[in-house]
Structures are given as structure tokens and as C-alpha cells.
CSV table of C-alpha atoms and ligand atoms in Angstrom, one decimal:
chain,number,residue,atom,x,y,z
R,476,MET,CA,-19.2,-5.1,-45.9
R,477,GLY,CA,-19.6,-2.2,-48.3
R,478,GLN,CA,-17.1,-1.8,-51.0
R,479,ASN,CA,-15.8,1.6,-49.5
R,480,ARG,CA,-15.2,-0.1,-45.9
R,481,ILE,CA,-13.1,-3.0,-47.6
R,482,ARG,CA,-11.0,-0.4,-49.6
R,483,ILE,CA,-10.3,1.7,-46.2
R,484,ASP,CA,-9.5,-1.3,-44.3
R,485,LEU,CA,-7.2,-2.9,-46.9
R,486,LEU,CA,-5.3,0.7,-47.1
R,487,ILE,CA,-5.0,0.6,-43.2
R,488,HIS,CA,-3.9,-3.2,-43.6
R,489,ASP,CA,-1.2,-2.3,-46.0
R,490,LEU,CA,0.2,0.1,-43.8
R,491,LYS,CA,1.5,-2.6,-41.8
R,492,VAL,CA,4.5,-3.3,-44.2
R,493,PRO,CA,6.1,0.2,-44.6
R,494,LEU,CA,5.8,0.9,-40.7
R,495,ALA,CA,7.5,-2.7,-40.1
R,496,VAL,CA,10.3,-1.4,-42.5
R,497,ILE,CA,10.6,2.0,-40.8
R,498,GLU,CA,10.7,0.4,-37.2
R,499,ALA,CA,13.3,-2.0,-38.2
R,500,GLY,CA,15.4,0.5,-39.8
R,501,ILE,CA,15.3,2.9,-36.6
R,502,THR,CA,16.0,-0.2,-34.2
R,503,SER,CA,19.0,-1.1,-36.2
R,504,LEU,CA,20.5,2.2,-36.0
R,505,LEU,CA,19.8,2.4,-32.3
R,506,ASP,CA,20.9,-1.1,-31.6
R,507,ARG,CA,23.7,-1.6,-34.0
R,508,ALA,CA,26.4,0.9,-33.3
R,509,GLU,CA,29.3,-1.7,-34.3
R,510,LYS,CA,27.5,-1.8,-37.9
R,511,TYR,CA,26.2,1.8,-38.4
R,512,GLY,CA,28.5,3.8,-36.0
R,513,PRO,CA,27.9,5.4,-32.8
R,514,LEU,CA,25.3,8.1,-32.3
R,515,THR,CA,25.5,11.5,-30.7
R,516,GLU,CA,23.0,11.9,-27.7
R,517,LYS,CA,20.8,14.4,-30.0
R,518,GLN,CA,20.6,11.7,-32.7
R,519,GLU,CA,19.7,9.0,-30.3
R,520,LYS,CA,16.9,11.3,-28.9
R,521,VAL,CA,15.4,11.9,-32.4
R,522,LEU,CA,15.6,8.4,-33.4
R,523,LYS,CA,14.0,7.4,-30.1
R,524,ARG,CA,11.0,9.8,-30.8
R,525,ALA,CA,10.6,8.4,-34.3
R,526,LEU,CA,10.4,4.8,-32.9
R,527,ARG,CA,7.8,5.9,-30.2
R,528,ASN,CA,5.6,7.5,-32.8
R,529,THR,CA,6.2,4.5,-35.4
R,530,LYS,CA,4.8,2.3,-32.4
R,531,VAL,CA,2.1,4.4,-31.8
R,532,THR,CA,1.0,4.3,-35.6
R,533,GLN,CA,1.6,0.7,-35.6
R,534,ASN,CA,-0.9,0.2,-32.6
R,535,LEU,CA,-3.5,2.5,-34.1
R,536,VAL,CA,-3.4,0.5,-37.5
R,537,THR,CA,-3.9,-2.5,-35.2
R,538,ASP,CA,-6.8,-1.0,-33.1
R,539,ALA,CA,-8.6,0.2,-36.4
R,540,LEU,CA,-8.3,-3.2,-38.0
R,541,GLU,CA,-9.7,-4.9,-34.8
R,542,LEU,CA,-12.4,-2.3,-34.8
R,543,GLY,CA,-13.4,-3.2,-38.4
R,544,ARG,CA,-13.7,-6.7,-37.2
R,545,SER,CA,-16.4,-6.2,-34.8
R,546,GLU,CA,-19.5,-4.4,-35.2
R,547,LYS,CA,-19.7,-3.0,-31.6
R,548,GLY,CA,-15.9,-2.4,-31.2
R,549,ILE,CA,-13.8,-4.4,-29.0
R,550,MET,CA,-12.5,-3.6,-25.5
R,551,ASN,CA,-8.8,-4.5,-24.3
R,552,LEU,CA,-9.1,-4.0,-20.6
R,553,SER,CA,-5.9,-4.0,-18.6
R,554,SER,CA,-5.0,-2.6,-15.4
R,555,VAL,CA,-3.4,0.9,-15.7
R,556,ARG,CA,-2.3,4.1,-13.9
R,557,LEU,CA,-3.7,7.3,-15.1
R,558,SER,CA,-0.1,8.7,-14.8
R,559,SER,CA,0.8,6.5,-17.6
R,560,CYS,CA,-2.2,6.9,-19.8
R,561,LEU,CA,-2.2,10.7,-19.6
R,562,GLY,CA,1.8,10.9,-19.5
R,563,GLU,CA,1.9,8.9,-22.7
R,564,ALA,CA,-0.9,10.9,-24.4
R,565,LEU,CA,0.7,14.1,-23.6
R,566,ILE,CA,4.1,13.0,-24.9
R,567,GLU,CA,2.5,11.7,-28.1
R,568,LEU,CA,0.6,14.9,-28.4
R,569,PHE,CA,3.8,17.1,-28.0
R,570,ASP,CA,5.8,15.0,-30.2
R,571,LEU,CA,3.8,16.2,-33.0
R,572,ASN,CA,4.3,19.7,-32.6
R,573,ASN,CA,6.9,20.7,-29.7
R,574,SER,CA,9.4,17.9,-29.1
R,575,VAL,CA,11.3,20.0,-26.6
R,576,VAL,CA,8.1,19.8,-24.2
R,577,SER,CA,7.8,16.1,-24.9
R,578,GLU,CA,11.5,15.6,-23.8
R,579,LYS,CA,10.6,17.7,-20.6
R,580,ILE,CA,7.4,15.6,-19.8
R,581,LYS,CA,9.4,12.2,-20.3
R,582,ALA,CA,11.9,13.6,-17.4
R,583,CYS,CA,9.2,14.3,-15.0
R,584,ARG,CA,9.3,12.0,-12.0
R,585,SER,CA,6.5,13.2,-10.0
R,586,LEU,CA,2.9,14.6,-10.6
R,587,ASN,CA,4.3,18.0,-9.1
R,588,ARG,CA,7.2,18.1,-11.6
R,589,LEU,CA,4.9,17.4,-14.4
R,590,LYS,CA,2.0,19.9,-13.3
R,591,GLU,CA,4.9,22.7,-13.4
R,592,THR,CA,6.2,21.8,-16.6
R,593,LEU,CA,2.7,21.6,-18.2
R,594,GLN,CA,1.6,24.8,-16.4
R,595,ALA,CA,4.4,26.7,-18.0
R,596,GLU,CA,2.9,25.6,-21.3
R,597,GLY,CA,-0.7,26.9,-20.4
R,598,LEU,CA,-2.0,23.5,-19.5
R,599,ILE,CA,-3.2,23.2,-15.8
R,600,ILE,CA,-3.4,19.7,-14.6
R,601,GLU,CA,-5.9,19.1,-11.3
R,602,ILE,CA,-5.8,15.4,-10.4
R,603,ASP,CA,-5.0,14.2,-7.0
R,604,ASP,CA,-2.1,12.0,-6.0
R,605,GLY,CA,-4.3,9.1,-5.0
R,606,LEU,CA,-6.0,8.8,-8.3
R,607,TRP,CA,-2.9,9.7,-10.2
R,608,SER,CA,-1.0,6.4,-9.0
R,609,GLU,CA,-4.2,4.3,-8.8
R,610,GLN,CA,-4.6,1.1,-10.4
R,611,LEU,CA,-7.8,1.6,-12.8
R,612,THR,CA,-9.1,-1.3,-15.0
R,613,LEU,CA,-9.6,0.5,-18.4
R,614,ASP,CA,-8.9,0.3,-22.2
R,615,GLU,CA,-5.6,2.1,-22.3
R,616,GLY,CA,-5.4,2.6,-25.9
R,617,LYS,CA,-9.2,4.0,-26.1
R,618,ILE,CA,-8.3,6.4,-23.3
R,619,LYS,CA,-5.2,7.5,-24.7
R,620,GLN,CA,-6.9,8.3,-28.1
R,621,ILE,CA,-9.8,10.0,-26.5
R,622,LEU,CA,-7.4,12.3,-24.3
R,623,ARG,CA,-5.2,12.9,-27.3
R,624,ASN,CA,-8.0,14.3,-29.2
R,625,LEU,CA,-9.6,16.5,-26.7
R,626,LEU,CA,-6.4,17.9,-25.5
R,627,SER,CA,-5.4,18.6,-29.0
R,628,ASN,CA,-8.4,20.3,-29.8
R,629,ALA,CA,-8.3,22.4,-26.5
R,630,LEU,CA,-4.9,23.4,-27.1
R,631,LYS,CA,-5.4,24.3,-30.9
R,632,PHE,CA,-8.7,26.4,-29.8
R,633,ARG,CA,-7.4,27.9,-26.7
R,634,LYS,CA,-6.6,31.5,-26.3
R,635,ARG,CA,-4.0,31.1,-23.3
R,636,GLU,CA,-5.0,28.1,-21.1
R,637,VAL,CA,-6.5,24.6,-21.0
R,638,ALA,CA,-7.2,22.9,-17.8
R,639,LEU,CA,-7.6,19.2,-17.1
R,640,ARG,CA,-9.2,17.8,-14.4
R,641,ALA,CA,-9.9,14.3,-13.4
R,642,TYR,CA,-11.8,12.7,-10.6
R,643,LYS,CA,-13.9,9.6,-9.8
R,644,GLU,CA,-17.7,9.6,-9.0
R,645,GLU,CA,-20.1,6.9,-8.5
R,646,GLY,CA,-18.0,4.0,-10.0
R,647,SER,CA,-16.8,6.3,-13.1
R,648,LEU,CA,-13.6,8.1,-14.0
R,649,LEU,CA,-14.5,11.7,-15.1
R,650,VAL,CA,-12.4,13.9,-17.0
R,651,CYS,CA,-12.9,17.7,-17.9
R,652,ILE,CA,-10.9,19.4,-20.6
R,653,LYS,CA,-11.8,23.0,-20.4
R,654,ASP,CA,-10.1,25.9,-22.8
R,655,ASP,CA,-10.6,29.5,-23.0
R,656,GLY,CA,-11.1,29.9,-26.6
R,657,GLU,CA,-13.8,31.2,-28.9
R,658,GLY,CA,-16.4,28.2,-27.7
R,659,ILE,CA,-19.1,26.6,-29.6
R,660,PRO,CA,-22.3,28.3,-30.3
R,661,ALA,CA,-25.4,26.0,-29.1
R,662,LYS,CA,-26.6,25.6,-32.5
R,663,TYR,CA,-23.4,23.3,-33.2
R,664,HIS,CA,-23.3,21.4,-29.9
R,665,LYS,CA,-24.7,18.5,-31.9
R,666,LYS,CA,-23.1,19.1,-35.2
R,667,VAL,CA,-19.6,19.0,-33.9
R,668,PHE,CA,-19.8,15.3,-33.1
R,669,ASP,CA,-20.7,14.6,-37.0
R,670,CYS,CA,-18.0,13.1,-39.1
R,671,TYR,CA,-16.1,15.9,-41.1
R,672,PHE,CA,-18.0,18.7,-39.6
R,673,GLN,CA,-16.1,21.7,-38.7
R,674,MET,CA,-16.9,25.5,-37.9
R,675,GLU,CA,-15.8,28.3,-40.1
R,676,PRO,CA,-12.1,28.7,-39.3
R,677,THR,CA,-11.8,32.1,-37.4
R,678,ASP,CA,-8.9,34.7,-37.7
R,679,THR,CA,-7.7,33.7,-34.1
R,680,CYS,CA,-7.8,29.7,-35.1
R,681,PRO,CA,-7.2,29.2,-38.8
R,682,VAL,CA,-5.9,25.7,-38.2
R,683,ARG,CA,-7.7,23.1,-40.3
R,684,GLY,CA,-8.0,19.3,-39.3
R,685,HIS,CA,-10.2,16.8,-40.8
R,686,GLY,CA,-13.3,17.3,-38.4
R,687,LEU,CA,-13.0,13.5,-37.5
R,688,GLY,CA,-11.5,13.9,-33.9
R,689,LEU,CA,-14.8,14.3,-32.0
R,690,ALA,CA,-16.7,12.0,-33.9
R,691,GLY,CA,-14.1,9.3,-33.1
R,692,VAL,CA,-14.2,10.1,-29.6
R,693,MET,CA,-17.8,9.3,-29.4
R,694,VAL,CA,-17.3,5.9,-30.9
R,695,LEU,CA,-14.6,4.9,-28.7
R,696,LEU,CA,-16.8,6.3,-25.5
R,697,GLU,CA,-19.9,4.4,-26.8
R,698,ASP,CA,-17.6,1.1,-27.1
R,699,MET,CA,-16.7,1.7,-23.1
R,700,GLY,CA,-20.3,2.6,-22.2
R,701,GLY,CA,-19.4,6.1,-21.6
R,702,GLU,CA,-20.7,9.3,-22.3
R,703,MET,CA,-19.5,12.9,-23.1
R,704,ILE,CA,-21.1,16.5,-22.5
R,705,LEU,CA,-20.1,19.5,-24.0
R,706,SER,CA,-20.5,22.7,-22.1
R,707,SER,CA,-19.7,25.9,-24.2
R,708,ASP,CA,-21.2,29.2,-25.7
R,709,GLU,CA,-20.1,31.8,-28.1
R,710,GLY,CA,-17.0,33.4,-26.9
R,711,ARG,CA,-16.6,31.6,-23.6
R,712,GLY,CA,-14.3,28.7,-24.2
R,713,ALA,CA,-15.3,24.9,-24.3
R,714,GLU,CA,-15.6,22.2,-21.9
R,715,PHE,CA,-15.7,18.6,-22.9
R,716,ILE,CA,-16.7,16.3,-19.7
R,717,VAL,CA,-16.1,12.8,-20.4
R,718,LYS,CA,-17.5,9.8,-18.3
R,719,ILE,CA,-16.1,6.5,-18.4
R,720,PRO,CA,-17.4,3.8,-16.3
R,721,LEU,CA,-14.6,1.7,-14.4
R,722,SER,CA,-14.9,-1.8,-14.8
R,723,GLY,CA,-14.9,-3.9,-11.4
R,724,ALA,CA,-16.3,-0.9,-9.7
M,521,ATP,N1,-12.3,23.2,-27.8
M,521,ATP,C1,-12.9,23.6,-29.0
M,521,ATP,N2,-13.2,24.9,-29.2
M,521,ATP,C2,-13.8,25.5,-30.3
M,521,ATP,N3,-14.2,24.7,-31.2
M,521,ATP,C3,-14.0,23.3,-31.0
M,521,ATP,C4,-13.4,22.7,-30.2
M,521,ATP,N4,-13.3,21.6,-30.3
M,521,ATP,C5,-13.8,21.1,-31.6
M,521,ATP,N5,-14.3,22.5,-31.9
M,521,ATP,C6,-14.9,22.5,-33.2
M,521,ATP,O1,-15.4,21.1,-33.7
M,521,ATP,C7,-15.2,20.9,-35.0
M,521,ATP,C8,-14.9,19.3,-35.0
M,521,ATP,O2,-13.9,19.0,-34.3
M,521,ATP,P1,-13.0,17.7,-34.3
M,521,ATP,O3,-11.9,17.2,-33.4
M,521,ATP,O4,-14.0,16.8,-34.9
M,521,ATP,O5,-12.4,18.0,-35.9
M,521,ATP,P2,-11.0,18.9,-36.1
M,521,ATP,O6,-10.3,19.1,-34.7
M,521,ATP,O7,-11.4,20.0,-37.0
M,521,ATP,O8,-10.0,17.8,-36.9
M,521,ATP,P3,-9.3,16.6,-36.6
M,521,ATP,O9,-9.7,16.3,-35.1
M,521,ATP,O10,-10.0,15.6,-37.5
M,521,ATP,O11,-7.9,17.0,-36.8
M,521,ATP,C9,-13.8,21.7,-34.9
M,521,ATP,O12,-13.3,21.7,-36.4
M,521,ATP,C10,-13.9,22.9,-34.4
M,521,ATP,O13,-14.8,24.0,-35.2
M,522,MG,MG1,-9.8,17.7,-33.5
């Protein structure tokens, strides 16, 4: 193992302690009203959101350490519904920049309600009821990470709308995420998957990330034996099509 890899793994490892302290602190405030005093409804909401995101970060730390342990990456398969994978990925995503929407998503009790709520945010969901509630054998953590990254890009680079379509085809789950932004010129179709590569920021999209999301998604897909196709042209939006083999199919 290279020195740099050890340095990074140690940094990730050392995040565990402060995260555990944050988790314990928030849990005490939520569960021990007799000691810390009662909470208003709004305070409880904020603390629950903070706790949810602390747990997401803790899971990411565990995933990162487990990934480092195995060269090829490891799979953590379980039986999950697309409704819970996508629902949770959306809540985590909106928790970051629009907590009002994430609360609305949490309150949705049906696919139709969720579709309406998201449509108001310019996110169109095309999934049929059957697939929405079907039990699929998948690595939930990896799927959520993929969805979060692709959706966060699409929402960041869109002009108005993003469409997410999911369907099953020949034993695989296909998820297509399409936006109506500036698109990606053909000369960058390979490069956007390189670590730290970013196209020049435009006036319409000056937001800077780290150029790591797509490279990470590729690694996760490789672990699952999946693939990703990019279909885009300058000025014509971008569509990322992800194909994930379903175990047991
Ligand atoms: N939907 C999209 N439309 C237009 N350009 C995109 C889209 N998705 C990715 N890109 C281009 O590919 C680059 C790399 O994307 P990637 O997700 O790896 O990094 P990022 O979003 O810039 O940062 P990070 O994901 O690390 O926060 C982006 O900076 C952008 O230039
Ligand atoms: Mg990104």
C-alpha cells in the first residue's frame, strides 16, 4: 500500500471518533428531554436531519474503509425496494441544499405524491408502480451513492428540468438521468470520468465541485459488474444511462 493511500485511509478512519461524538450528542438531545429540556417541533426536525446526515457520513466512512480493504471493492447485497433507495437518496440530496423539500419528500406516502412533489422542483420521475415496490437484490449503499452523484450533477447543470427514468431489461436495472443543461461536448465524453477533471465553468453554471463524482460512480459500477453510457452534445443537455445487473435474475 502506498504512503498516500495509508495517509488517506488514516484520515478517513480518524473521522469515526468525532462523528460518534456528534451522533451521541444529537441522540441525547432528542431522547433525554428530562435532562436537556423539551424540544420544539422545529428544533426536533433540525436535530433529526442532523442525525440522519451524521449516519449517512458514518456509513460513507465505513464504506470507504471497506473499499480500501479489498482491491476489487466488496458487495453488500440485500433485498431492497427502489422506493427506499431512491427515496433516501433524494432526501439525502435535498438535505444538503433545500431541507424544506427533503421534509416534503419524507412526508410522501405514495409514488404519485412523490412524483407531484418532485415535479414542482423540476424533477420528473418515470417509474411504474410495479418496479417501484418490487424487492430487488442490490447493494443499497452503492446504488444510493450512484443516484446521489448523478442526480446532484443533473440538478446542478440543468436549465429547468431533470428526468429520471428506471426500468428493467434482460435481468438488469436501467436508470437514465437526463437534464436540459449545456451538455458535454463529444471531446470530453471520456475525460469527464477521470478523477479531478472538470469542464470550464460557464456563466450559467459557475458551481465548482471536485471532479470526483463521476469517477467514483464508475468504480462503484465496476464493482457491481455494471456500466454507464453518456449521451450528450454541446448545448443539448446530458443523459447518463446506468445499467446494473440484478443478482438472482
Ligand atoms: N449533467 C452534466 N451536464 C454537464 N456537465 C456535466 C454533467 N455532469 C458532469 N459534468 C461535467 O463533468 C465534470 C465532472 O463531474 P463530476 O461529478 O465528476 O465532478 P463535479 O460534479 O464537478 O464535482 P463533485 O462531483 O466531485 O462534487 C463536471 O465538473 C462537469 O464539467
Ligand atoms: Mg458531481
